[in-house]
Coordinates of C-alpha atoms and ligand atoms in Angstrom, one line a residue:
M1 CA 54.0 144.7 126.9
T2 CA 56.5 144.9 123.8
T3 CA 55.4 147.6 121.7
E4 CA 56.0 147.4 117.7
L5 CA 58.4 150.5 118.2
E6 CA 60.8 148.4 120.6
L7 CA 60.4 145.5 118.1
N8 CA 61.8 147.7 115.4
E9 CA 64.6 149.1 117.6
N10 CA 68.1 147.5 117.6
P11 CA 68.2 145.3 120.7
L12 CA 71.7 146.4 121.1
M13 CA 71.7 149.9 120.7
P14 CA 68.5 151.1 122.0
G15 CA 66.8 154.2 120.4
L16 CA 68.5 153.3 117.1
E17 CA 65.9 152.5 114.4
R18 CA 66.4 149.3 112.6
T19 CA 65.7 148.4 108.8
P20 CA 61.7 148.2 108.8
V21 CA 60.3 144.9 107.8
R22 CA 58.8 144.9 104.4
S23 CA 55.7 143.1 103.2
T24 CA 56.5 139.3 103.3
A25 CA 55.4 136.1 101.9
L26 CA 56.8 133.7 104.4
V27 CA 56.8 130.1 103.0
I28 CA 57.0 127.2 105.6
F29 CA 58.2 123.8 104.3
G30 CA 56.9 121.2 106.8
A31 CA 54.1 123.3 108.2
T32 CA 52.2 120.7 109.9
G33 CA 55.4 119.4 111.8
D34 CA 56.0 119.8 115.3
L35 CA 58.4 122.9 115.0
A36 CA 55.8 124.7 112.9
S37 CA 53.0 124.0 115.2
R38 CA 54.6 124.4 118.7
K39 CA 56.9 127.5 117.9
L40 CA 56.7 129.1 114.5
L41 CA 52.8 129.7 114.2
P42 CA 52.7 130.9 117.6
A43 CA 55.6 133.2 117.1
I44 CA 54.1 134.5 114.2
Y45 CA 50.9 135.0 115.9
N46 CA 52.5 136.9 118.8
L47 CA 54.1 139.1 116.5
A48 CA 51.0 139.9 114.9
H49 CA 49.6 140.6 118.3
E50 CA 52.3 143.0 118.8
G51 CA 51.6 144.9 115.6
A52 CA 55.3 144.0 114.5
L53 CA 54.4 142.4 111.3
P54 CA 54.5 144.2 108.0
E55 CA 51.4 145.6 106.4
H56 CA 51.1 142.4 104.1
I57 CA 52.0 139.2 105.6
Q58 CA 51.2 136.0 103.5
L59 CA 51.7 132.7 105.1
V60 CA 52.3 129.8 102.8
G61 CA 52.3 126.0 104.5
I62 CA 53.9 123.3 102.5
S63 CA 53.6 119.7 103.5
R64 CA 53.1 116.2 102.2
G65 CA 49.3 115.7 103.2
E66 CA 46.5 117.0 101.0
M67 CA 44.6 119.6 102.8
T68 CA 42.6 122.6 101.7
D69 CA 43.4 126.1 102.7
D70 CA 40.7 126.0 105.0
E71 CA 41.7 123.0 106.8
F72 CA 45.4 124.3 107.1
R73 CA 43.9 127.5 108.4
E74 CA 41.9 125.7 111.1
Q75 CA 45.0 123.3 112.0
S76 CA 46.8 126.6 112.3
R77 CA 44.5 128.1 114.6
D78 CA 44.6 125.0 116.7
S79 CA 48.2 125.1 117.1
I80 CA 48.3 128.8 118.1
E81 CA 45.4 128.5 120.7
R82 CA 47.3 125.5 122.2
F83 CA 50.9 126.8 122.1
S84 CA 50.8 130.7 122.0
R85 CA 52.5 132.3 125.2
R86 CA 49.4 134.7 125.4
R87 CA 45.9 133.8 124.8
P88 CA 45.1 134.8 121.2
D89 CA 42.7 137.6 120.5
A90 CA 40.1 136.7 117.9
D91 CA 40.4 139.7 115.7
V92 CA 44.1 139.5 115.4
L93 CA 44.1 135.7 115.0
N94 CA 41.4 135.7 112.0
G95 CA 43.4 138.8 110.5
L96 CA 46.5 136.6 110.5
L97 CA 45.0 133.6 109.0
S98 CA 43.0 135.2 106.5
N99 CA 45.9 135.3 104.4
V100 CA 46.9 131.6 104.7
R101 CA 47.5 129.3 101.7
Y102 CA 48.4 125.8 101.6
V103 CA 50.4 123.9 99.0
A104 CA 50.6 120.0 99.1
G105 CA 53.2 118.0 97.6
S106 CA 56.5 115.9 98.7
F107 CA 59.5 118.0 98.8
D108 CA 61.4 116.3 95.8
E109 CA 58.5 116.9 93.3
E110 CA 59.4 119.6 90.7
D111 CA 55.6 120.2 90.2
L112 CA 55.4 121.4 93.8
Y113 CA 57.7 124.4 93.0
A114 CA 56.2 125.3 89.9
R115 CA 52.8 125.5 91.6
L116 CA 54.5 127.4 94.5
K117 CA 56.1 129.8 92.2
G118 CA 52.8 130.3 90.3
G119 CA 50.9 130.9 93.5
L120 CA 53.5 133.4 94.9
E121 CA 53.3 135.4 91.4
A122 CA 49.6 135.3 92.0
I123 CA 49.9 136.7 95.5
D124 CA 52.0 139.4 94.2
S125 CA 49.8 140.5 91.4
D126 CA 46.6 140.2 93.6
I127 CA 48.4 142.8 96.3
G128 CA 50.2 144.7 93.3
L129 CA 53.4 144.6 95.1
S130 CA 56.3 142.0 94.8
L131 CA 56.4 140.7 98.3
N132 CA 59.7 139.7 100.0
R133 CA 59.9 135.9 100.2
V134 CA 61.3 134.0 103.0
F135 CA 61.5 130.1 102.8
Y136 CA 61.8 128.7 106.0
L137 CA 63.0 125.0 106.1
S138 CA 61.3 123.6 109.2
T139 CA 61.7 119.9 107.8
A140 CA 64.0 117.1 108.5
P141 CA 67.8 118.1 107.5
E142 CA 67.8 115.3 104.6
F143 CA 65.4 117.4 102.7
F144 CA 67.3 120.7 102.9
P145 CA 69.7 120.0 99.6
I146 CA 66.8 118.8 97.6
I147 CA 64.4 121.6 98.7
L148 CA 67.1 124.3 98.1
E149 CA 67.9 122.8 94.6
R150 CA 64.3 122.7 93.6
L151 CA 63.8 126.3 94.5
G152 CA 67.0 127.5 92.7
E153 CA 66.0 125.7 89.7
V154 CA 62.7 127.0 89.3
G155 CA 64.0 130.4 89.8
L156 CA 62.8 131.0 93.4
S157 CA 66.1 132.0 94.8
E158 CA 65.7 135.7 93.6
S159 CA 62.7 137.7 92.7
E160 CA 62.9 140.9 91.0
G161 CA 62.3 144.0 93.2
A162 CA 62.0 141.9 96.3
D163 CA 64.3 140.3 98.7
V164 CA 64.5 136.5 99.2
R165 CA 65.8 134.8 102.1
V166 CA 66.0 130.9 103.3
V167 CA 65.9 130.1 107.0
I168 CA 67.4 126.7 107.9
E169 CA 66.8 125.0 111.0
K170 CA 69.6 122.9 113.0
P171 CA 71.2 120.6 112.5
I172 CA 73.5 122.0 110.2
G173 CA 75.6 118.9 109.1
Y174 CA 76.2 115.7 111.3
D175 CA 80.1 116.6 111.5
L176 CA 82.5 118.9 109.9
A177 CA 82.4 117.1 106.4
S178 CA 78.8 116.9 106.0
A179 CA 78.3 120.6 107.2
K180 CA 80.8 121.5 104.6
V181 CA 78.7 119.5 102.0
Q182 CA 75.6 121.4 103.2
N183 CA 76.9 124.7 103.0
L184 CA 78.2 124.1 99.6
A185 CA 74.7 122.8 98.7
V186 CA 73.1 126.1 100.2
L187 CA 75.6 128.5 98.5
N188 CA 75.1 126.7 95.1
Y189 CA 72.0 128.5 94.8
F190 CA 71.6 131.2 97.5
D191 CA 74.1 133.9 98.5
E192 CA 75.4 133.8 102.0
S193 CA 73.7 137.1 102.6
Q194 CA 70.5 135.1 102.0
V195 CA 70.7 132.6 104.3
F196 CA 69.5 132.6 108.1
R197 CA 70.8 129.6 110.0
I198 CA 68.8 129.4 113.2
D199 CA 70.3 128.9 116.7
H200 CA 67.5 129.5 118.8
Y201 CA 69.6 130.1 121.8
L202 CA 70.8 133.5 120.0
G203 CA 67.2 134.7 120.0
K204 CA 66.8 134.3 123.9
E205 CA 66.6 137.6 125.6
T206 CA 68.9 136.3 128.4
V207 CA 71.7 135.4 125.7
Q208 CA 71.4 139.0 124.0
N209 CA 71.8 140.3 127.4
L210 CA 75.4 138.7 127.9
M211 CA 76.4 141.1 125.2
A212 CA 74.6 143.8 127.0
L213 CA 76.4 142.8 130.1
R214 CA 79.7 142.7 128.7
F215 CA 79.5 145.8 126.3
A216 CA 77.1 148.1 127.8
N217 CA 79.1 148.3 131.2
A218 CA 82.6 149.4 132.0
L219 CA 82.4 147.3 135.3
F220 CA 82.9 143.8 133.9
E221 CA 85.6 144.6 131.1
P222 CA 88.7 145.1 133.3
V223 CA 88.4 141.7 135.2
W224 CA 87.2 139.9 131.9
N225 CA 90.4 138.0 131.2
R226 CA 92.9 135.5 132.5
N227 CA 94.3 137.9 135.2
F228 CA 91.2 137.9 137.2
I229 CA 89.0 135.0 136.2
D230 CA 89.6 131.4 137.7
H231 CA 87.4 129.4 135.6
V232 CA 84.1 129.4 134.0
Q233 CA 81.2 126.8 134.2
I234 CA 78.5 126.6 131.5
T235 CA 75.4 124.5 132.3
A236 CA 72.6 123.4 130.0
A237 CA 70.5 120.9 132.4
E238 CA 67.2 119.6 131.3
D239 CA 64.8 117.5 133.2
I240 CA 63.1 116.3 130.2
G241 CA 64.0 113.1 128.5
I242 CA 63.9 112.8 124.6
G243 CA 60.1 112.5 124.2
T244 CA 59.2 111.1 121.0
R245 CA 62.4 112.4 119.3
A246 CA 64.4 108.9 119.5
G247 CA 64.6 108.8 115.7
Y248 CA 66.6 111.9 115.6
Y249 CA 68.4 111.8 119.1
E250 CA 69.6 108.3 118.7
G251 CA 71.7 109.7 115.7
A252 CA 72.7 112.8 117.5
G253 CA 73.4 112.4 121.1
A254 CA 74.0 115.5 123.6
L255 CA 77.3 116.6 121.8
R256 CA 75.8 117.2 118.6
D257 CA 72.2 118.1 120.1
L258 CA 73.4 120.9 122.5
V259 CA 77.1 121.4 122.9
Q260 CA 78.2 121.9 119.1
N261 CA 75.6 125.0 118.8
H262 CA 73.8 126.3 121.7
M263 CA 76.7 125.9 124.4
L264 CA 79.6 126.9 122.1
Q265 CA 77.5 129.9 121.1
L266 CA 77.4 130.8 124.8
L267 CA 81.1 130.3 125.1
A268 CA 81.8 132.4 122.1
L269 CA 79.3 135.1 123.3
L270 CA 81.2 135.2 126.8
T271 CA 84.6 135.2 125.4
M272 CA 84.9 137.1 122.0
E273 CA 86.5 140.4 121.6
P274 CA 84.0 143.7 121.5
P275 CA 83.1 143.9 117.9
T276 CA 83.4 147.5 116.7
A277 CA 79.7 147.7 115.8
F278 CA 76.8 145.4 116.3
E279 CA 76.4 144.4 112.8
A280 CA 76.0 141.0 111.5
N281 CA 79.5 140.4 110.0
R282 CA 81.5 142.3 112.5
L283 CA 79.8 140.4 115.4
R284 CA 80.4 137.2 113.3
D285 CA 83.9 137.8 112.7
E286 CA 84.8 138.2 116.3
K287 CA 82.8 134.9 117.0
V288 CA 84.7 133.0 114.6
K289 CA 88.0 134.5 115.8
V290 CA 87.4 133.2 119.3
L291 CA 86.1 129.6 118.4
E292 CA 89.2 129.2 116.2
A293 CA 91.2 130.2 119.2
I294 CA 89.8 126.8 121.1
S295 CA 92.4 124.2 119.6
P296 CA 90.3 120.9 118.9
P297 CA 91.9 118.2 121.0
T298 CA 93.7 115.2 119.5
L299 CA 92.0 111.8 119.6
E300 CA 94.4 111.1 122.3
D301 CA 93.3 114.0 124.6
V302 CA 89.6 113.4 124.4
A303 CA 89.8 110.7 127.3
G304 CA 91.3 113.5 129.6
M305 CA 88.9 116.5 128.4
A306 CA 85.4 114.8 127.6
V307 CA 83.1 112.8 129.5
R308 CA 80.0 111.3 128.2
A309 CA 77.2 109.4 129.9
Q310 CA 73.6 107.9 129.6
Y311 CA 70.7 108.4 131.9
G312 CA 69.3 105.3 133.6
P313 CA 66.1 104.9 135.4
G314 CA 65.4 107.3 138.3
V315 CA 62.9 109.8 139.7
V316 CA 62.5 113.2 138.2
S317 CA 60.4 115.8 140.1
G318 CA 58.6 112.9 142.0
T319 CA 57.9 111.0 138.7
E320 CA 59.6 107.7 138.1
C321 CA 61.4 107.7 134.6
V322 CA 62.7 104.7 132.7
G323 CA 66.2 104.7 131.6
Y324 CA 67.5 105.9 128.1
R325 CA 68.1 102.6 126.8
Q326 CA 64.5 101.4 127.9
G327 CA 63.0 104.4 126.0
D328 CA 60.6 104.1 123.0
G329 CA 62.6 103.7 119.8
V330 CA 65.9 103.7 121.5
A331 CA 68.2 100.4 120.9
S332 CA 68.5 98.4 124.2
D333 CA 72.4 98.5 123.5
S334 CA 72.3 102.2 122.4
R335 CA 75.6 104.1 123.0
T336 CA 74.4 107.4 122.4
E337 CA 75.2 109.9 125.2
T338 CA 72.4 111.9 127.2
Y339 CA 75.2 113.8 128.8
A340 CA 78.2 115.4 127.8
A341 CA 80.9 117.4 130.0
L342 CA 83.9 119.0 128.5
R343 CA 87.0 121.1 129.7
L344 CA 88.1 123.7 126.7
H345 CA 90.8 126.2 126.7
V346 CA 90.5 129.4 124.5
N347 CA 94.1 130.0 123.5
N348 CA 94.6 133.7 123.0
W349 CA 95.9 136.5 125.0
R350 CA 93.0 137.3 127.2
W351 CA 92.0 133.9 128.1
A352 CA 95.2 131.7 127.9
G353 CA 95.1 129.2 131.0
V354 CA 91.4 129.6 132.1
P355 CA 89.6 126.4 132.0
F356 CA 86.1 126.6 130.6
Y357 CA 83.8 123.7 131.9
L358 CA 80.7 122.7 129.7
R359 CA 77.9 120.3 130.7
T360 CA 74.8 119.1 129.5
G361 CA 72.3 116.6 130.0
K362 CA 68.7 115.2 129.7
R363 CA 67.0 113.9 132.6
L364 CA 69.0 115.7 135.2
S365 CA 67.2 117.0 138.6
R366 CA 66.1 120.2 137.0
K367 CA 66.0 122.7 134.3
L368 CA 68.9 125.3 134.2
T369 CA 70.9 127.2 131.7
E370 CA 73.5 129.5 133.4
I371 CA 77.2 130.7 133.0
A372 CA 79.2 131.2 136.1
V373 CA 82.0 133.1 136.0
T374 CA 84.4 132.5 139.2
L375 CA 87.1 135.3 139.7
R376 CA 90.2 134.6 141.6
P377 CA 90.5 134.7 145.5
V378 CA 91.8 138.0 146.7
P379 CA 95.6 138.0 147.2
H380 CA 95.7 138.1 150.9
M381 CA 92.7 137.6 153.4
A382 CA 93.0 139.5 156.4
F383 CA 89.9 138.5 158.0
Q384 CA 89.7 135.4 159.9
S385 CA 87.0 132.7 159.0
T386 CA 85.1 131.9 162.1
D387 CA 82.1 129.6 162.7
G388 CA 82.3 127.9 159.2
M389 CA 81.9 131.3 157.6
G390 CA 84.5 132.9 155.5
S391 CA 84.9 135.0 152.1
A392 CA 84.5 132.9 148.5
P393 CA 85.7 134.4 145.4
N394 CA 83.6 136.6 143.4
Q395 CA 81.2 135.0 140.9
I396 CA 79.0 136.6 138.2
I397 CA 76.3 134.2 137.5
L398 CA 74.1 134.7 134.1
T399 CA 71.0 132.7 134.5
V400 CA 69.6 132.0 131.0
Q401 CA 66.8 130.2 132.4
P402 CA 64.6 129.9 134.3
D403 CA 64.4 132.9 136.6
E404 CA 66.4 134.6 134.1
G405 CA 68.8 137.2 135.5
V406 CA 72.4 138.1 136.9
S407 CA 73.8 137.9 140.0
V408 CA 77.1 138.9 141.5
S409 CA 78.3 137.3 144.6
L410 CA 80.1 139.6 147.1
G411 CA 81.9 139.1 150.6
A412 CA 79.9 141.3 153.0
K413 CA 80.4 141.7 156.7
V414 CA 77.9 139.9 158.7
P415 CA 76.3 142.3 161.3
G416 CA 77.6 141.9 164.7
T417 CA 80.4 142.7 166.9
K418 CA 83.1 140.3 165.1
M419 CA 84.4 140.6 161.8
Q420 CA 82.8 138.0 160.0
I421 CA 82.7 137.6 156.2
R422 CA 79.9 135.7 154.3
P423 CA 79.1 135.9 150.6
V424 CA 76.0 137.7 149.6
N425 CA 74.3 138.0 146.2
M426 CA 73.5 141.3 144.4
E427 CA 70.7 140.2 141.9
F428 CA 68.9 141.3 138.9
H429 CA 65.9 139.4 138.0
Y430 CA 64.2 140.1 134.3
G431 CA 60.7 139.2 136.1
T432 CA 61.1 141.9 138.5
S433 CA 63.3 144.7 136.7
F434 CA 61.2 144.7 133.6
E435 CA 57.3 144.7 133.5
S436 CA 57.2 143.1 130.0
E437 CA 57.3 139.4 129.4
S438 CA 60.1 138.4 127.2
P439 CA 59.3 137.4 123.7
E440 CA 60.2 133.9 122.5
A441 CA 63.4 133.4 120.7
Y442 CA 61.7 132.6 117.6
E443 CA 59.7 135.8 117.5
R444 CA 62.9 137.7 117.5
L445 CA 64.4 135.4 115.0
I446 CA 61.6 135.3 112.5
L447 CA 61.2 139.1 112.4
D448 CA 65.0 139.6 111.9
A449 CA 65.1 137.2 109.0
M450 CA 62.2 138.8 107.5
R451 CA 64.2 142.0 108.2
G452 CA 67.3 140.8 106.7
D453 CA 69.2 141.3 109.9
A454 CA 71.7 138.0 110.2
T455 CA 73.3 139.2 113.7
L456 CA 71.6 136.7 115.7
F457 CA 72.1 133.7 112.9
T458 CA 75.0 131.5 112.4
R459 CA 77.3 132.2 109.4
N460 CA 78.9 129.2 107.0
D461 CA 82.4 129.6 108.3
E462 CA 81.0 129.9 112.1
V463 CA 79.3 126.6 111.7
E464 CA 82.4 125.0 110.5
A465 CA 84.4 126.5 113.3
L466 CA 82.0 124.8 115.7
W467 CA 82.3 121.6 114.3
R468 CA 86.1 121.4 114.1
I469 CA 86.2 121.6 117.9
I470 CA 83.7 118.8 118.4
D471 CA 84.6 116.6 115.5
P472 CA 87.6 115.0 117.2
I473 CA 85.5 114.2 120.3
L474 CA 82.8 112.6 118.2
A475 CA 85.7 110.5 116.3
A476 CA 87.3 109.3 119.7
W477 CA 83.7 108.4 121.1
G478 CA 82.8 106.8 117.8
Q479 CA 86.0 104.5 117.8
D480 CA 85.4 103.3 121.1
T481 CA 82.8 100.7 120.7
T482 CA 83.3 98.6 123.7
S483 CA 84.0 100.3 127.2
E484 CA 81.1 100.8 129.1
I485 CA 79.2 104.2 128.7
P486 CA 79.1 105.8 132.3
Q487 CA 75.4 105.9 133.6
Y488 CA 73.8 108.4 136.0
A489 CA 70.4 108.2 137.5
A490 CA 67.7 110.0 136.0
G491 CA 66.8 113.2 138.4
S492 CA 70.5 113.2 139.5
S493 CA 73.1 115.9 138.8
G494 CA 74.9 113.6 136.4
P495 CA 77.7 111.0 136.5
V496 CA 80.4 111.0 138.8
E497 CA 82.9 110.7 136.1
A498 CA 82.4 114.3 135.3
Q499 CA 84.1 115.4 138.5
A500 CA 87.4 114.2 137.2
L501 CA 87.3 117.2 134.5
L502 CA 87.5 119.8 137.1
E503 CA 90.9 119.5 138.3
G504 CA 90.0 119.7 142.0
R505 CA 87.1 122.1 141.7
S506 CA 83.5 121.2 142.1
W507 CA 80.5 121.5 139.5
R508 CA 77.9 124.1 140.8
R509 CA 74.8 122.5 142.6
L510 CA 72.2 121.6 140.2
Ligands
BG6_601 C1 66.9 122.0 121.0 C2 67.3 120.4 121.4 O1 68.1 122.7 120.2 O2 67.2 122.6 122.3 C3 66.7 119.9 122.4 O3 67.4 119.9 120.3 C4 66.7 120.9 123.6 O4 66.9 118.7 122.8 C5 66.1 122.2 123.3 O5 65.7 120.2 124.6 C6 66.6 123.2 124.8 O6 66.0 124.5 124.3 P1 65.7 125.3 125.4 O7 65.2 126.5 124.6 O8 64.5 124.5 126.1 O9 66.7 125.4 126.4

């Protein structure tokens, strides 16, 4: 079990104590929504269970529907009992929920913010302490500007003697232009140092482990470049469809939903130069630098470096599924992609000439998020390949989920009188190497936001660098309103068209 001490340690520099988390009022806008019920409230409970929360933690839920504090308390209890990764302990849960308040109102209503301000001041005076304030915007993105504006106007973007922070969920914009508008709207009222833009992949243990693997081991750095690496494949495959999220997904698609944020973050962490310190701005400077080394394609290039597709009917894990266009809330002639694959290049000294292949899709054969780094073959193979066996280039595979871990493939001699070589794997699995269960990404991120540590959050210029890569692909796909969108059967490993991106190589088996 993770202890408070471990949660207060710098994850990237074990043993080094981090800034303590000060007593905080955590205000959740959209507190009765899906994200709050499934992820945020259970994460807060698990932090309480670990003893990681500060002495005073005051939860304030905001949503449109009328509800008393008690009703919101019971609704939160229900969410935590249903979705927490561990079965809640009655005392811890009661302790956490004893400090819950609820404020009803619509997000544009000025009076809501006046009441919120009064409520927060009353809490401070009851406790006799200026609590830090974290405003968590767990709402649809169209409400972000108005919430930030109203918070700013009523003077809630600062508080004497305490820190005020705002956490923003994705999507940050719809394209580069709208992301810029949103960044400006945020920075009108808050300083960049107060803004925590969540990409939940950065909160995953295995994603942080990518940095540990690269920068806490001397073994990999000498080969981590164009001289030794042939190519990289990054896969984020999902077996699930879009559930009840058609309203959002129809306007987003796979490129915006997963590639622009999670997958490019994985690519940035994999390819960035080592930061001089694991401090928020140093790390993010390196990420921005490497993202800027990825030249955005021209509109003409897009057809040769990007493939989109949609799932049709099929069978996933033994269950028949309808095609995307037959799903609830989806237009029968929808052109929204549920699959995207790209070939990208990082044009700098370290990576010139190494292709990075990215693919993601809904309703594929299984859930798998992994990074596979394939090294170049040895320059001369002295051993004969017999009986269908032979050496294969070394691969370093980082599995983000499920079965989190790392494996390195090596050529080894098959026991016997012949000199036969066969690939074998050296493996590390989180499940067996560490006894502790990994915290959920949101646990780490909520705690870091309360602590004011932005290392695992996305900076405004980084968001814009991410969109710069994606924008031309969106534009080219948007302009093409007539050609057929390739289809793949639900439960398959994706469209055949994606093969063409690999220049003679093959996608790893799903
Ligand atoms: C979210 C996307 O950001 O990430 C979802 O909006 C996707 O469509 C999810 O399913 C995947 O996250 P995870 O942690 O399950 O890999």
